[in-house]
Phi, psi and omega in degrees: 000144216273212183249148188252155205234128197221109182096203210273145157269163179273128231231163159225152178201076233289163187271020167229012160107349165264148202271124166242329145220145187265016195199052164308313154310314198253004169223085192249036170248022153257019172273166182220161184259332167213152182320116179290352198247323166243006178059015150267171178275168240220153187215159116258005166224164188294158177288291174305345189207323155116356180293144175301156186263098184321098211248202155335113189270145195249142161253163194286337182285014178107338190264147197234155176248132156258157202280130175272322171211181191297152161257132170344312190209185186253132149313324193263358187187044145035031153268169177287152151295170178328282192306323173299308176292335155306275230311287195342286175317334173283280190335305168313297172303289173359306189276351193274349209253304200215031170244007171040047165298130162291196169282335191294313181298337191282314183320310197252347166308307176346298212269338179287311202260344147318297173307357199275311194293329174241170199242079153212196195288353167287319172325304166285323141346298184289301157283007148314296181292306168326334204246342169269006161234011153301323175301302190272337178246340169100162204301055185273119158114334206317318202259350153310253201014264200316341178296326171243001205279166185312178183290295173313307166298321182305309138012303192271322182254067173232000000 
């Protein structure tokens, strides 16, 4: 019998963001070395810092929450994972590729759909200017965006 795990279990995760298993520990014959759904390879620890990857959280009374989606950053040293810092960068191309940005928009998309991806007070500003310039130029980028932007942005850019 295995041992029951009380707090986070350990996440596997392709570097492009499905969930391959949220309870490597306490199931590690669901690990996989690369992805079934797109054949990339699969991480369970930050890239960046070596911390495990937050998987299914367990209560001592036996019952577990499971991860409903890839998570954003790392907890333990506040980078994006792999699949966040792709969608940002696609995006960011997206608008620079086919979004005929003057220069003041080129200046500031960056830094705007980064901010979009956290949940912070910048956030809504920043999808503001996104959505004015979806306005102007029409909806490029739109379903990278919503994929990662905070609650509050998506919100704003619907």
């Amino acid at each position: 019998m295995r041992d029951r795990i009380i707090g986070y279990d350990a996440a596997q995760i392709c570097l492009n963001g499905h969930i391959i298993s949220d309870c490597i520990h306490a199931s590690p014959d669901r690990k996989k070395p690369f992805c079934d759904k797109c054949g990339e390879k699969t991480i369970s620890t930050c890239p960046s810092c070596n911390a495990a990857i937050n998987g299914k959280y367990r209560t001592s009374n036996g019952y577990g929450i499971s991860l409903s989606k890839s998570p954003l950053y790392c907890p333990n040293c506040g980078k994006p994972y792999p699949w966040t810092e792709s969608k940002i960068q696609t995006a960011i191309q997206i608008f620079a590729e086919f979004g005929k940005l003057d220069e003041n928009e080129k200046k500031t998309i960056e830094e705007d759909i980064k901010n979009v991806a956290r949940d912070i007070p910048q956030s809504e500003l920043s999808a503001l200017r996104i959505k004015k310039m979806w306005e102007k130029y029409g909806r490029i980028a739109y379903n990278v965006i919503m994929e990662f932007a905070s609650k509050v942005a998506a919100e704003i850019l619907k």
